[in-house]
Amino acid sequence: MTIALDKLTDPAVRAFVGALNSGDRAAFTAALAPGATMSDDGADRDVADWTEREIFSSGGHMDIENQSHDGRGLVANYRNDTWGEMRTAWRFTVDDAGRISRFETGQA
């Protein structure tokens, strides 16, 4: 069973997932704090390069299974045209302005 977007607890995470799932680059960028960082499977990556490759040019989509850490931790079935579908874990750090300053993802 998946969790609907409007049921995600943290507004910044909700904005991130909504923008990712709709392929909305502008909304995705707006959900991130200036200078936001990220890691994939424990290795830091360039946010712009990674998001273009893993989300926008490959039809990335998250189906949320559960949330934890006040909505800043997710387990999701993530799929894109490059890798197919995999079970992933996501952790988010949200700054004082309510934007994501860091996200970490990897296989769950």
PDB file of N, CA and C in Angstrom:
ATOM      1  N   MET A   1       0.849  -1.191   0.000  1.00  0.00           N
ATOM      2  CA  MET A   1       0.000   0.000   0.000  1.00  0.00           C
ATOM      3  C   MET A   1       0.885   1.242   0.000  1.00  0.00           C
ATOM      4  N   THR A   2       0.548   2.198  -0.808  1.00  0.00           N
ATOM      5  CA  THR A   2       1.352   3.409  -0.883  1.00  0.00           C
ATOM      6  C   THR A   2       0.679   4.550  -0.129  1.00  0.00           C
ATOM      7  N   ILE A   3       1.500   5.484   0.297  1.00  0.00           N
ATOM      8  CA  ILE A   3       1.026   6.674   0.999  1.00  0.00           C
ATOM      9  C   ILE A   3       0.796   7.770  -0.035  1.00  0.00           C
ATOM     10  N   ALA A   4      -0.374   8.370  -0.007  1.00  0.00           N
ATOM     11  CA  ALA A   4      -0.701   9.447  -0.941  1.00  0.00           C
ATOM     12  C   ALA A   4       0.158  10.680  -0.642  1.00  0.00           C
ATOM     13  N   LEU A   5       0.460  11.437  -1.668  1.00  0.00           N
ATOM     14  CA  LEU A   5       1.283  12.630  -1.539  1.00  0.00           C
ATOM     15  C   LEU A   5       0.765  13.566  -0.451  1.00  0.00           C
ATOM     16  N   ASP A   6      -0.548  13.781  -0.415  1.00  0.00           N
ATOM     17  CA  ASP A   6      -1.096  14.719   0.556  1.00  0.00           C
ATOM     18  C   ASP A   6      -1.043  14.202   1.999  1.00  0.00           C
ATOM     19  N   LYS A   7      -0.629  12.955   2.189  1.00  0.00           N
ATOM     20  CA  LYS A   7      -0.501  12.378   3.533  1.00  0.00           C
ATOM     21  C   LYS A   7       0.935  12.437   4.054  1.00  0.00           C
ATOM     22  N   LEU A   8       1.867  12.923   3.225  1.00  0.00           N
ATOM     23  CA  LEU A   8       3.245  13.065   3.701  1.00  0.00           C
ATOM     24  C   LEU A   8       3.299  14.194   4.725  1.00  0.00           C
ATOM     25  N   THR A   9       3.933  13.928   5.843  1.00  0.00           N
ATOM     26  CA  THR A   9       3.899  14.815   7.001  1.00  0.00           C
ATOM     27  C   THR A   9       4.672  16.109   6.802  1.00  0.00           C
ATOM     28  N   ASP A  10       5.879  16.019   6.274  1.00  0.00           N
ATOM     29  CA  ASP A  10       6.739  17.193   6.166  1.00  0.00           C
ATOM     30  C   ASP A  10       6.464  17.948   4.868  1.00  0.00           C
ATOM     31  N   PRO A  11       6.156  19.250   4.948  1.00  0.00           N
ATOM     32  CA  PRO A  11       5.821  20.012   3.737  1.00  0.00           C
ATOM     33  C   PRO A  11       6.959  20.072   2.715  1.00  0.00           C
ATOM     34  N   ALA A  12       8.203  20.158   3.165  1.00  0.00           N
ATOM     35  CA  ALA A  12       9.327  20.219   2.230  1.00  0.00           C
ATOM     36  C   ALA A  12       9.477  18.895   1.493  1.00  0.00           C
ATOM     37  N   VAL A  13       9.323  17.801   2.207  1.00  0.00           N
ATOM     38  CA  VAL A  13       9.414  16.474   1.586  1.00  0.00           C
ATOM     39  C   VAL A  13       8.250  16.272   0.630  1.00  0.00           C
ATOM     40  N   ARG A  14       7.078  16.728   1.024  1.00  0.00           N
ATOM     41  CA  ARG A  14       5.897  16.636   0.159  1.00  0.00           C
ATOM     42  C   ARG A  14       6.139  17.401  -1.146  1.00  0.00           C
ATOM     43  N   ALA A  15       6.731  18.593  -1.062  1.00  0.00           N
ATOM     44  CA  ALA A  15       7.026  19.393  -2.256  1.00  0.00           C
ATOM     45  C   ALA A  15       8.053  18.681  -3.143  1.00  0.00           C
ATOM     46  N   PHE A  16       9.072  18.094  -2.520  1.00  0.00           N
ATOM     47  CA  PHE A  16      10.113  17.355  -3.244  1.00  0.00           C
ATOM     48  C   PHE A  16       9.508  16.186  -4.006  1.00  0.00           C
ATOM     49  N   VAL A  17       8.742  15.360  -3.322  1.00  0.00           N
ATOM     50  CA  VAL A  17       8.147  14.171  -3.946  1.00  0.00           C
ATOM     51  C   VAL A  17       7.145  14.576  -5.031  1.00  0.00           C
ATOM     52  N   GLY A  18       6.336  15.581  -4.755  1.00  0.00           N
ATOM     53  CA  GLY A  18       5.363  16.035  -5.746  1.00  0.00           C
ATOM     54  C   GLY A  18       6.028  16.533  -7.018  1.00  0.00           C
ATOM     55  N   ALA A  19       7.099  17.314  -6.863  1.00  0.00           N
ATOM     56  CA  ALA A  19       7.821  17.834  -8.025  1.00  0.00           C
ATOM     57  C   ALA A  19       8.509  16.706  -8.780  1.00  0.00           C
ATOM     58  N   LEU A  20       9.125  15.776  -8.052  1.00  0.00           N
ATOM     59  CA  LEU A  20       9.787  14.631  -8.683  1.00  0.00           C
ATOM     60  C   LEU A  20       8.776  13.823  -9.491  1.00  0.00           C
ATOM     61  N   ASN A  21       7.651  13.485  -8.864  1.00  0.00           N
ATOM     62  CA  ASN A  21       6.672  12.625  -9.535  1.00  0.00           C
ATOM     63  C   ASN A  21       6.004  13.290 -10.728  1.00  0.00           C
ATOM     64  N   SER A  22       5.902  14.608 -10.716  1.00  0.00           N
ATOM     65  CA  SER A  22       5.274  15.297 -11.846  1.00  0.00           C
ATOM     66  C   SER A  22       6.300  15.726 -12.897  1.00  0.00           C
ATOM     67  N   GLY A  23       7.594  15.494 -12.619  1.00  0.00           N
ATOM     68  CA  GLY A  23       8.628  15.896 -13.567  1.00  0.00           C
ATOM     69  C   GLY A  23       8.777  17.396 -13.686  1.00  0.00           C
ATOM     70  N   ASP A  24       8.440  18.124 -12.623  1.00  0.00           N
ATOM     71  CA  ASP A  24       8.444  19.587 -12.633  1.00  0.00           C
ATOM     72  C   ASP A  24       9.795  20.099 -12.118  1.00  0.00           C
ATOM     73  N   ARG A  25      10.692  20.406 -13.047  1.00  0.00           N
ATOM     74  CA  ARG A  25      12.038  20.860 -12.677  1.00  0.00           C
ATOM     75  C   ARG A  25      12.000  22.138 -11.837  1.00  0.00           C
ATOM     76  N   ALA A  26      11.154  23.091 -12.211  1.00  0.00           N
ATOM     77  CA  ALA A  26      11.100  24.368 -11.488  1.00  0.00           C
ATOM     78  C   ALA A  26      10.643  24.158 -10.046  1.00  0.00           C
ATOM     79  N   ALA A  27       9.606  23.358  -9.852  1.00  0.00           N
ATOM     80  CA  ALA A  27       9.115  23.091  -8.493  1.00  0.00           C
ATOM     81  C   ALA A  27      10.146  22.302  -7.700  1.00  0.00           C
ATOM     82  N   PHE A  28      10.848  21.385  -8.359  1.00  0.00           N
ATOM     83  CA  PHE A  28      11.877  20.602  -7.693  1.00  0.00           C
ATOM     84  C   PHE A  28      12.993  21.523  -7.208  1.00  0.00           C
ATOM     85  N   THR A  29      13.458  22.396  -8.088  1.00  0.00           N
ATOM     86  CA  THR A  29      14.507  23.346  -7.718  1.00  0.00           C
ATOM     87  C   THR A  29      14.040  24.236  -6.575  1.00  0.00           C
ATOM     88  N   ALA A  30      12.782  24.657  -6.600  1.00  0.00           N
ATOM     89  CA  ALA A  30      12.245  25.512  -5.542  1.00  0.00           C
ATOM     90  C   ALA A  30      12.168  24.784  -4.204  1.00  0.00           C
ATOM     91  N   ALA A  31      12.055  23.457  -4.223  1.00  0.00           N
ATOM     92  CA  ALA A  31      11.984  22.678  -2.975  1.00  0.00           C
ATOM     93  C   ALA A  31      13.358  22.550  -2.311  1.00  0.00           C
ATOM     94  N   LEU A  32      14.423  22.802  -3.083  1.00  0.00           N
ATOM     95  CA  LEU A  32      15.780  22.663  -2.567  1.00  0.00           C
ATOM     96  C   LEU A  32      16.334  24.001  -2.101  1.00  0.00           C
ATOM     97  N   ALA A  33      17.066  23.965  -0.997  1.00  0.00           N
ATOM     98  CA  ALA A  33      17.765  25.152  -0.516  1.00  0.00           C
ATOM     99  C   ALA A  33      18.936  25.459  -1.451  1.00  0.00           C
ATOM    100  N   PRO A  34      19.353  26.707  -1.525  1.00  0.00           N
ATOM    101  CA  PRO A  34      20.560  27.026  -2.301  1.00  0.00           C
ATOM    102  C   PRO A  34      21.735  26.198  -1.770  1.00  0.00           C
ATOM    103  N   GLY A  35      22.493  25.621  -2.670  1.00  0.00           N
ATOM    104  CA  GLY A  35      23.643  24.827  -2.257  1.00  0.00           C
ATOM    105  C   GLY A  35      23.302  23.461  -1.689  1.00  0.00           C
ATOM    106  N   ALA A  36      22.108  22.981  -1.941  1.00  0.00           N
ATOM    107  CA  ALA A  36      21.692  21.669  -1.421  1.00  0.00           C
ATOM    108  C   ALA A  36      22.666  20.590  -1.880  1.00  0.00           C
ATOM    109  N   THR A  37      22.839  19.579  -1.033  1.00  0.00           N
ATOM    110  CA  THR A  37      23.727  18.462  -1.334  1.00  0.00           C
ATOM    111  C   THR A  37      22.951  17.162  -1.275  1.00  0.00           C
ATOM    112  N   MET A  38      23.565  16.096  -1.816  1.00  0.00           N
ATOM    113  CA  MET A  38      22.894  14.796  -1.792  1.00  0.00           C
ATOM    114  C   MET A  38      23.910  13.681  -1.895  1.00  0.00           C
ATOM    115  N   SER A  39      23.456  12.488  -1.511  1.00  0.00           N
ATOM    116  CA  SER A  39      24.280  11.296  -1.707  1.00  0.00           C
ATOM    117  C   SER A  39      23.396  10.168  -2.213  1.00  0.00           C
ATOM    118  N   ASP A  40      24.021   9.262  -2.957  1.00  0.00           N
ATOM    119  CA  ASP A  40      23.362   8.076  -3.495  1.00  0.00           C
ATOM    120  C   ASP A  40      24.208   6.878  -3.086  1.00  0.00           C
ATOM    121  N   ASP A  41      23.610   5.959  -2.359  1.00  0.00           N
ATOM    122  CA  ASP A  41      24.326   4.782  -1.847  1.00  0.00           C
ATOM    123  C   ASP A  41      25.616   5.167  -1.117  1.00  0.00           C
ATOM    124  N   GLY A  42      25.544   6.265  -0.350  1.00  0.00           N
ATOM    125  CA  GLY A  42      26.657   6.673   0.502  1.00  0.00           C
ATOM    126  C   GLY A  42      27.720   7.521  -0.173  1.00  0.00           C
ATOM    127  N   ALA A  43      27.610   7.774  -1.466  1.00  0.00           N
ATOM    128  CA  ALA A  43      28.586   8.599  -2.179  1.00  0.00           C
ATOM    129  C   ALA A  43      27.956   9.936  -2.555  1.00  0.00           C
ATOM    130  N   ASP A  44      28.617  11.036  -2.175  1.00  0.00           N
ATOM    131  CA  ASP A  44      28.104  12.347  -2.546  1.00  0.00           C
ATOM    132  C   ASP A  44      28.101  12.495  -4.062  1.00  0.00           C
ATOM    133  N   ARG A  45      27.049  13.113  -4.570  1.00  0.00           N
ATOM    134  CA  ARG A  45      26.876  13.324  -6.010  1.00  0.00           C
ATOM    135  C   ARG A  45      26.567  14.790  -6.271  1.00  0.00           C
ATOM    136  N   ASP A  46      26.788  15.215  -7.490  1.00  0.00           N
ATOM    137  CA  ASP A  46      26.385  16.543  -7.929  1.00  0.00           C
ATOM    138  C   ASP A  46      24.866  16.536  -8.095  1.00  0.00           C
ATOM    139  N   VAL A  47      24.188  17.425  -7.381  1.00  0.00           N
ATOM    140  CA  VAL A  47      22.724  17.413  -7.364  1.00  0.00           C
ATOM    141  C   VAL A  47      22.145  17.610  -8.765  1.00  0.00           C
ATOM    142  N   ALA A  48      22.628  18.607  -9.500  1.00  0.00           N
ATOM    143  CA  ALA A  48      22.047  18.896 -10.828  1.00  0.00           C
ATOM    144  C   ALA A  48      22.259  17.727 -11.791  1.00  0.00           C
ATOM    145  N   ASP A  49      23.456  17.176 -11.814  1.00  0.00           N
ATOM    146  CA  ASP A  49      23.750  16.063 -12.707  1.00  0.00           C
ATOM    147  C   ASP A  49      22.924  14.832 -12.330  1.00  0.00           C
ATOM    148  N   TRP A  50      22.904  14.499 -11.050  1.00  0.00           N
ATOM    149  CA  TRP A  50      22.194  13.306 -10.594  1.00  0.00           C
ATOM    150  C   TRP A  50      20.698  13.418 -10.852  1.00  0.00           C
ATOM    151  N   THR A  51      20.105  14.571 -10.503  1.00  0.00           N
ATOM    152  CA  THR A  51      18.654  14.696 -10.678  1.00  0.00           C
ATOM    153  C   THR A  51      18.265  14.674 -12.155  1.00  0.00           C
ATOM    154  N   GLU A  52      19.090  15.264 -13.006  1.00  0.00           N
ATOM    155  CA  GLU A  52      18.783  15.208 -14.440  1.00  0.00           C
ATOM    156  C   GLU A  52      18.814  13.766 -14.934  1.00  0.00           C
ATOM    157  N   ARG A  53      19.844  13.029 -14.546  1.00  0.00           N
ATOM    158  CA  ARG A  53      20.027  11.660 -15.030  1.00  0.00           C
ATOM    159  C   ARG A  53      19.049  10.674 -14.386  1.00  0.00           C
ATOM    160  N   GLU A  54      18.861  10.757 -13.084  1.00  0.00           N
ATOM    161  CA  GLU A  54      18.097   9.756 -12.355  1.00  0.00           C
ATOM    162  C   GLU A  54      16.605  10.092 -12.220  1.00  0.00           C
ATOM    163  N   ILE A  55      16.253  11.357 -12.438  1.00  0.00           N
ATOM    164  CA  ILE A  55      14.848  11.762 -12.277  1.00  0.00           C
ATOM    165  C   ILE A  55      14.269  12.257 -13.603  1.00  0.00           C
ATOM    166  N   PHE A  56      14.763  13.394 -14.070  1.00  0.00           N
ATOM    167  CA  PHE A  56      14.048  14.096 -15.135  1.00  0.00           C
ATOM    168  C   PHE A  56      14.186  13.478 -16.521  1.00  0.00           C
ATOM    169  N   SER A  57      15.380  13.093 -16.925  1.00  0.00           N
ATOM    170  CA  SER A  57      15.519  12.539 -18.284  1.00  0.00           C
ATOM    171  C   SER A  57      15.165  11.059 -18.336  1.00  0.00           C
ATOM    172  N   SER A  58      14.910  10.447 -17.172  1.00  0.00           N
ATOM    173  CA  SER A  58      14.608   9.009 -17.148  1.00  0.00           C
ATOM    174  C   SER A  58      13.243   8.687 -16.545  1.00  0.00           C
ATOM    175  N   GLY A  59      12.377   9.707 -16.374  1.00  0.00           N
ATOM    176  CA  GLY A  59      11.020   9.466 -15.896  1.00  0.00           C
ATOM    177  C   GLY A  59      10.942   8.932 -14.481  1.00  0.00           C
ATOM    178  N   GLY A  60      11.761   9.481 -13.574  1.00  0.00           N
ATOM    179  CA  GLY A  60      11.772   9.014 -12.187  1.00  0.00           C
ATOM    180  C   GLY A  60      10.423   9.180 -11.491  1.00  0.00           C
ATOM    181  N   HIS A  61      10.093   8.211 -10.624  1.00  0.00           N
ATOM    182  CA  HIS A  61       8.819   8.252  -9.895  1.00  0.00           C
ATOM    183  C   HIS A  61       8.954   7.489  -8.580  1.00  0.00           C
ATOM    184  N   MET A  62       8.394   8.063  -7.502  1.00  0.00           N
ATOM    185  CA  MET A  62       8.415   7.443  -6.178  1.00  0.00           C
ATOM    186  C   MET A  62       7.010   7.038  -5.763  1.00  0.00           C
ATOM    187  N   ASP A  63       6.858   5.796  -5.304  1.00  0.00           N
ATOM    188  CA  ASP A  63       5.643   5.350  -4.619  1.00  0.00           C
ATOM    189  C   ASP A  63       6.057   5.115  -3.174  1.00  0.00           C
ATOM    190  N   ILE A  64       5.544   5.942  -2.265  1.00  0.00           N
ATOM    191  CA  ILE A  64       5.973   5.923  -0.866  1.00  0.00           C
ATOM    192  C   ILE A  64       5.314   4.771  -0.119  1.00  0.00           C
ATOM    193  N   GLU A  65       6.134   3.935   0.512  1.00  0.00           N
ATOM    194  CA  GLU A  65       5.646   2.832   1.343  1.00  0.00           C
ATOM    195  C   GLU A  65       5.402   3.274   2.775  1.00  0.00           C
ATOM    196  N   ASN A  66       6.384   3.981   3.339  1.00  0.00           N
ATOM    197  CA  ASN A  66       6.213   4.476   4.706  1.00  0.00           C
ATOM    198  C   ASN A  66       7.091   5.685   4.934  1.00  0.00           C
ATOM    199  N   GLN A  67       6.766   6.401   6.009  1.00  0.00           N
ATOM    200  CA  GLN A  67       7.538   7.575   6.394  1.00  0.00           C
ATOM    201  C   GLN A  67       7.886   7.466   7.869  1.00  0.00           C
ATOM    202  N   SER A  68       9.012   8.058   8.241  1.00  0.00           N
ATOM    203  CA  SER A  68       9.478   8.051   9.622  1.00  0.00           C
ATOM    204  C   SER A  68      10.202   9.366   9.894  1.00  0.00           C
ATOM    205  N   HIS A  69      10.715   9.516  11.096  1.00  0.00           N
ATOM    206  CA  HIS A  69      11.478  10.721  11.458  1.00  0.00           C
ATOM    207  C   HIS A  69      10.692  11.986  11.124  1.00  0.00           C
ATOM    208  N   ASP A  70       9.449  12.051  11.602  1.00  0.00           N
ATOM    209  CA  ASP A  70       8.570  13.200  11.359  1.00  0.00           C
ATOM    210  C   ASP A  70       8.429  13.530   9.883  1.00  0.00           C
ATOM    211  N   GLY A  71       8.401  12.487   9.053  1.00  0.00           N
ATOM    212  CA  GLY A  71       8.199  12.670   7.623  1.00  0.00           C
ATOM    213  C   GLY A  71       9.464  12.930   6.846  1.00  0.00           C
ATOM    214  N   ARG A  72      10.605  12.938   7.521  1.00  0.00           N
ATOM    215  CA  ARG A  72      11.871  13.224   6.832  1.00  0.00           C
ATOM    216  C   ARG A  72      12.653  11.962   6.484  1.00  0.00           C
ATOM    217  N   GLY A  73      12.055  10.824   6.720  1.00  0.00           N
ATOM    218  CA  GLY A  73      12.605   9.553   6.288  1.00  0.00           C
ATOM    219  C   GLY A  73      11.532   8.808   5.518  1.00  0.00           C
ATOM    220  N   LEU A  74      11.871   8.308   4.340  1.00  0.00           N
ATOM    221  CA  LEU A  74      10.900   7.596   3.513  1.00  0.00           C
ATOM    222  C   LEU A  74      11.480   6.270   3.048  1.00  0.00           C
ATOM    223  N   VAL A  75      10.606   5.299   2.871  1.00  0.00           N
ATOM    224  CA  VAL A  75      10.934   4.105   2.104  1.00  0.00           C
ATOM    225  C   VAL A  75       9.981   4.133   0.916  1.00  0.00           C
ATOM    226  N   ALA A  76      10.561   3.988  -0.275  1.00  0.00           N
ATOM    227  CA  ALA A  76       9.761   4.131  -1.488  1.00  0.00           C
ATOM    228  C   ALA A  76      10.181   3.106  -2.528  1.00  0.00           C
ATOM    229  N   ASN A  77       9.225   2.717  -3.334  1.00  0.00           N
ATOM    230  CA  ASN A  77       9.548   2.005  -4.562  1.00  0.00           C
ATOM    231  C   ASN A  77       9.835   3.091  -5.583  1.00  0.00           C
ATOM    232  N   TYR A  78      11.086   3.154  -6.016  1.00  0.00           N
ATOM    233  CA  TYR A  78      11.516   4.169  -6.965  1.00  0.00           C
ATOM    234  C   TYR A  78      11.746   3.500  -8.307  1.00  0.00           C
ATOM    235  N   ARG A  79      11.268   4.142  -9.345  1.00  0.00           N
ATOM    236  CA  ARG A  79      11.489   3.581 -10.677  1.00  0.00           C
ATOM    237  C   ARG A  79      11.868   4.691 -11.646  1.00  0.00           C
ATOM    238  N   ASN A  80      12.672   4.299 -12.618  1.00  0.00           N
ATOM    239  CA  ASN A  80      12.960   5.171 -13.744  1.00  0.00           C
ATOM    240  C   ASN A  80      13.260   4.296 -14.961  1.00  0.00           C
ATOM    241  N   ASP A  81      13.368   4.935 -16.108  1.00  0.00           N
ATOM    242  CA  ASP A  81      13.540   4.198 -17.361  1.00  0.00           C
ATOM    243  C   ASP A  81      14.919   3.566 -17.478  1.00  0.00           C
ATOM    244  N   THR A  82      15.881   4.012 -16.672  1.00  0.00           N
ATOM    245  CA  THR A  82      17.241   3.482 -16.735  1.00  0.00           C
ATOM    246  C   THR A  82      17.388   2.201 -15.917  1.00  0.00           C
ATOM    247  N   TRP A  83      16.918   2.230 -14.671  1.00  0.00           N
ATOM    248  CA  TRP A  83      17.173   1.140 -13.730  1.00  0.00           C
ATOM    249  C   TRP A  83      15.961   0.273 -13.432  1.00  0.00           C
ATOM    250  N   GLY A  84      14.793   0.660 -13.902  1.00  0.00           N
ATOM    251  CA  GLY A  84      13.592  -0.095 -13.541  1.00  0.00           C
ATOM    252  C   GLY A  84      13.141   0.302 -12.145  1.00  0.00           C
ATOM    253  N   GLU A  85      12.639  -0.666 -11.375  1.00  0.00           N
ATOM    254  CA  GLU A  85      12.097  -0.351 -10.042  1.00  0.00           C
ATOM    255  C   GLU A  85      12.959  -0.979  -8.957  1.00  0.00           C
ATOM    256  N   MET A  86      13.149  -0.216  -7.884  1.00  0.00           N
ATOM    257  CA  MET A  86      13.881  -0.734  -6.731  1.00  0.00           C
ATOM    258  C   MET A  86      13.327  -0.111  -5.455  1.00  0.00           C
ATOM    259  N   ARG A  87      13.504  -0.829  -4.371  1.00  0.00           N
ATOM    260  CA  ARG A  87      13.081  -0.338  -3.062  1.00  0.00           C
ATOM    261  C   ARG A  87      14.200   0.548  -2.520  1.00  0.00           C
ATOM    262  N   THR A  88      13.861   1.785  -2.194  1.00  0.00           N
ATOM    263  CA  THR A  88      14.864   2.764  -1.791  1.00  0.00           C
ATOM    264  C   THR A  88      14.501   3.407  -0.459  1.00  0.00           C
ATOM    265  N   ALA A  89      15.534   3.886   0.229  1.00  0.00           N
ATOM    266  CA  ALA A  89      15.364   4.659   1.455  1.00  0.00           C
ATOM    267  C   ALA A  89      15.827   6.084   1.168  1.00  0.00           C
ATOM    268  N   TRP A  90      15.123   7.040   1.750  1.00  0.00           N
ATOM    269  CA  TRP A  90      15.422   8.459   1.558  1.00  0.00           C
ATOM    270  C   TRP A  90      15.456   9.129   2.924  1.00  0.00           C
ATOM    271  N   ARG A  91      16.437   9.997   3.142  1.00  0.00           N
ATOM    272  CA  ARG A  91      16.519  10.826   4.356  1.00  0.00           C
ATOM    273  C   ARG A  91      16.693  12.274   3.915  1.00  0.00           C
ATOM    274  N   PHE A  92      15.971  13.162   4.564  1.00  0.00           N
ATOM    275  CA  PHE A  92      15.983  14.572   4.194  1.00  0.00           C
ATOM    276  C   PHE A  92      16.384  15.439   5.376  1.00  0.00           C
ATOM    277  N   THR A  93      17.177  16.469   5.098  1.00  0.00           N
ATOM    278  CA  THR A  93      17.489  17.519   6.053  1.00  0.00           C
ATOM    279  C   THR A  93      16.813  18.777   5.531  1.00  0.00           C
ATOM    280  N   VAL A  94      16.031  19.425   6.382  1.00  0.00           N
ATOM    281  CA  VAL A  94      15.276  20.612   5.986  1.00  0.00           C
ATOM    282  C   VAL A  94      15.828  21.813   6.744  1.00  0.00           C
ATOM    283  N   ASP A  95      16.087  22.903   6.025  1.00  0.00           N
ATOM    284  CA  ASP A  95      16.651  24.096   6.660  1.00  0.00           C
ATOM    285  C   ASP A  95      15.560  24.931   7.334  1.00  0.00           C
ATOM    286  N   ASP A  96      15.979  26.022   7.975  1.00  0.00           N
ATOM    287  CA  ASP A  96      15.043  26.877   8.711  1.00  0.00           C
ATOM    288  C   ASP A  96      14.018  27.551   7.816  1.00  0.00           C
ATOM    289  N   ALA A  97      14.305  27.655   6.527  1.00  0.00           N
ATOM    290  CA  ALA A  97      13.367  28.266   5.580  1.00  0.00           C
ATOM    291  C   ALA A  97      12.370  27.244   5.027  1.00  0.00           C
ATOM    292  N   GLY A  98      12.489  25.972   5.474  1.00  0.00           N
ATOM    293  CA  GLY A  98      11.554  24.949   5.020  1.00  0.00           C
ATOM    294  C   GLY A  98      11.900  24.360   3.665  1.00  0.00           C
ATOM    295  N   ARG A  99      13.175  24.421   3.298  1.00  0.00           N
ATOM    296  CA  ARG A  99      13.624  23.834   2.038  1.00  0.00           C
ATOM    297  C   ARG A  99      14.638  22.734   2.332  1.00  0.00           C
ATOM    298  N   ILE A 100      14.757  21.808   1.430  1.00  0.00           N
ATOM    299  CA  ILE A 100      15.640  20.657   1.636  1.00  0.00           C
ATOM    300  C   ILE A 100      17.081  21.075   1.369  1.00  0.00           C
ATOM    301  N   SER A 101      17.922  20.931   2.400  1.00  0.00           N
ATOM    302  CA  SER A 101      19.330  21.292   2.262  1.00  0.00           C
ATOM    303  C   SER A 101      20.189  20.073   1.927  1.00  0.00           C
ATOM    304  N   ARG A 102      19.673  18.875   2.228  1.00  0.00           N
ATOM    305  CA  ARG A 102      20.386  17.650   1.870  1.00  0.00           C
ATOM    306  C   ARG A 102      19.382  16.499   1.783  1.00  0.00           C
ATOM    307  N   PHE A 103      19.619  15.634   0.798  1.00  0.00           N
ATOM    308  CA  PHE A 103      18.875  14.378   0.762  1.00  0.00           C
ATOM    309  C   PHE A 103      19.837  13.252   0.469  1.00  0.00           C
ATOM    310  N   GLU A 104      19.537  12.113   1.056  1.00  0.00           N
ATOM    311  CA  GLU A 104      20.354  10.913   0.907  1.00  0.00           C
ATOM    312  C   GLU A 104      19.430   9.799   0.470  1.00  0.00           C
ATOM    313  N   THR A 105      19.860   9.048  -0.518  1.00  0.00           N
ATOM    314  CA  THR A 105      19.070   7.932  -0.994  1.00  0.00           C
ATOM    315  C   THR A 105      19.967   6.724  -1.220  1.00  0.00           C
ATOM    316  N   GLY A 106      19.350   5.587  -1.240  1.00  0.00           N
ATOM    317  CA  GLY A 106      20.070   4.351  -1.493  1.00  0.00           C
ATOM    318  C   GLY A 106      19.094   3.197  -1.434  1.00  0.00           C
ATOM    319  N   GLN A 107      19.573   2.026  -1.768  1.00  0.00           N
ATOM    320  CA  GLN A 107      18.696   0.868  -1.727  1.00  0.00           C
ATOM    321  C   GLN A 107      18.299   0.540  -0.297  1.00  0.00           C
ATOM    322  N   ALA A 108      17.049   0.172  -0.128  1.00  0.00           N
ATOM    323  CA  ALA A 108      16.531  -0.137   1.214  1.00  0.00           C
ATOM    324  C   ALA A 108      16.646  -1.621   1.492  1.00  0.00           C
TER     325      ALA A 108
END
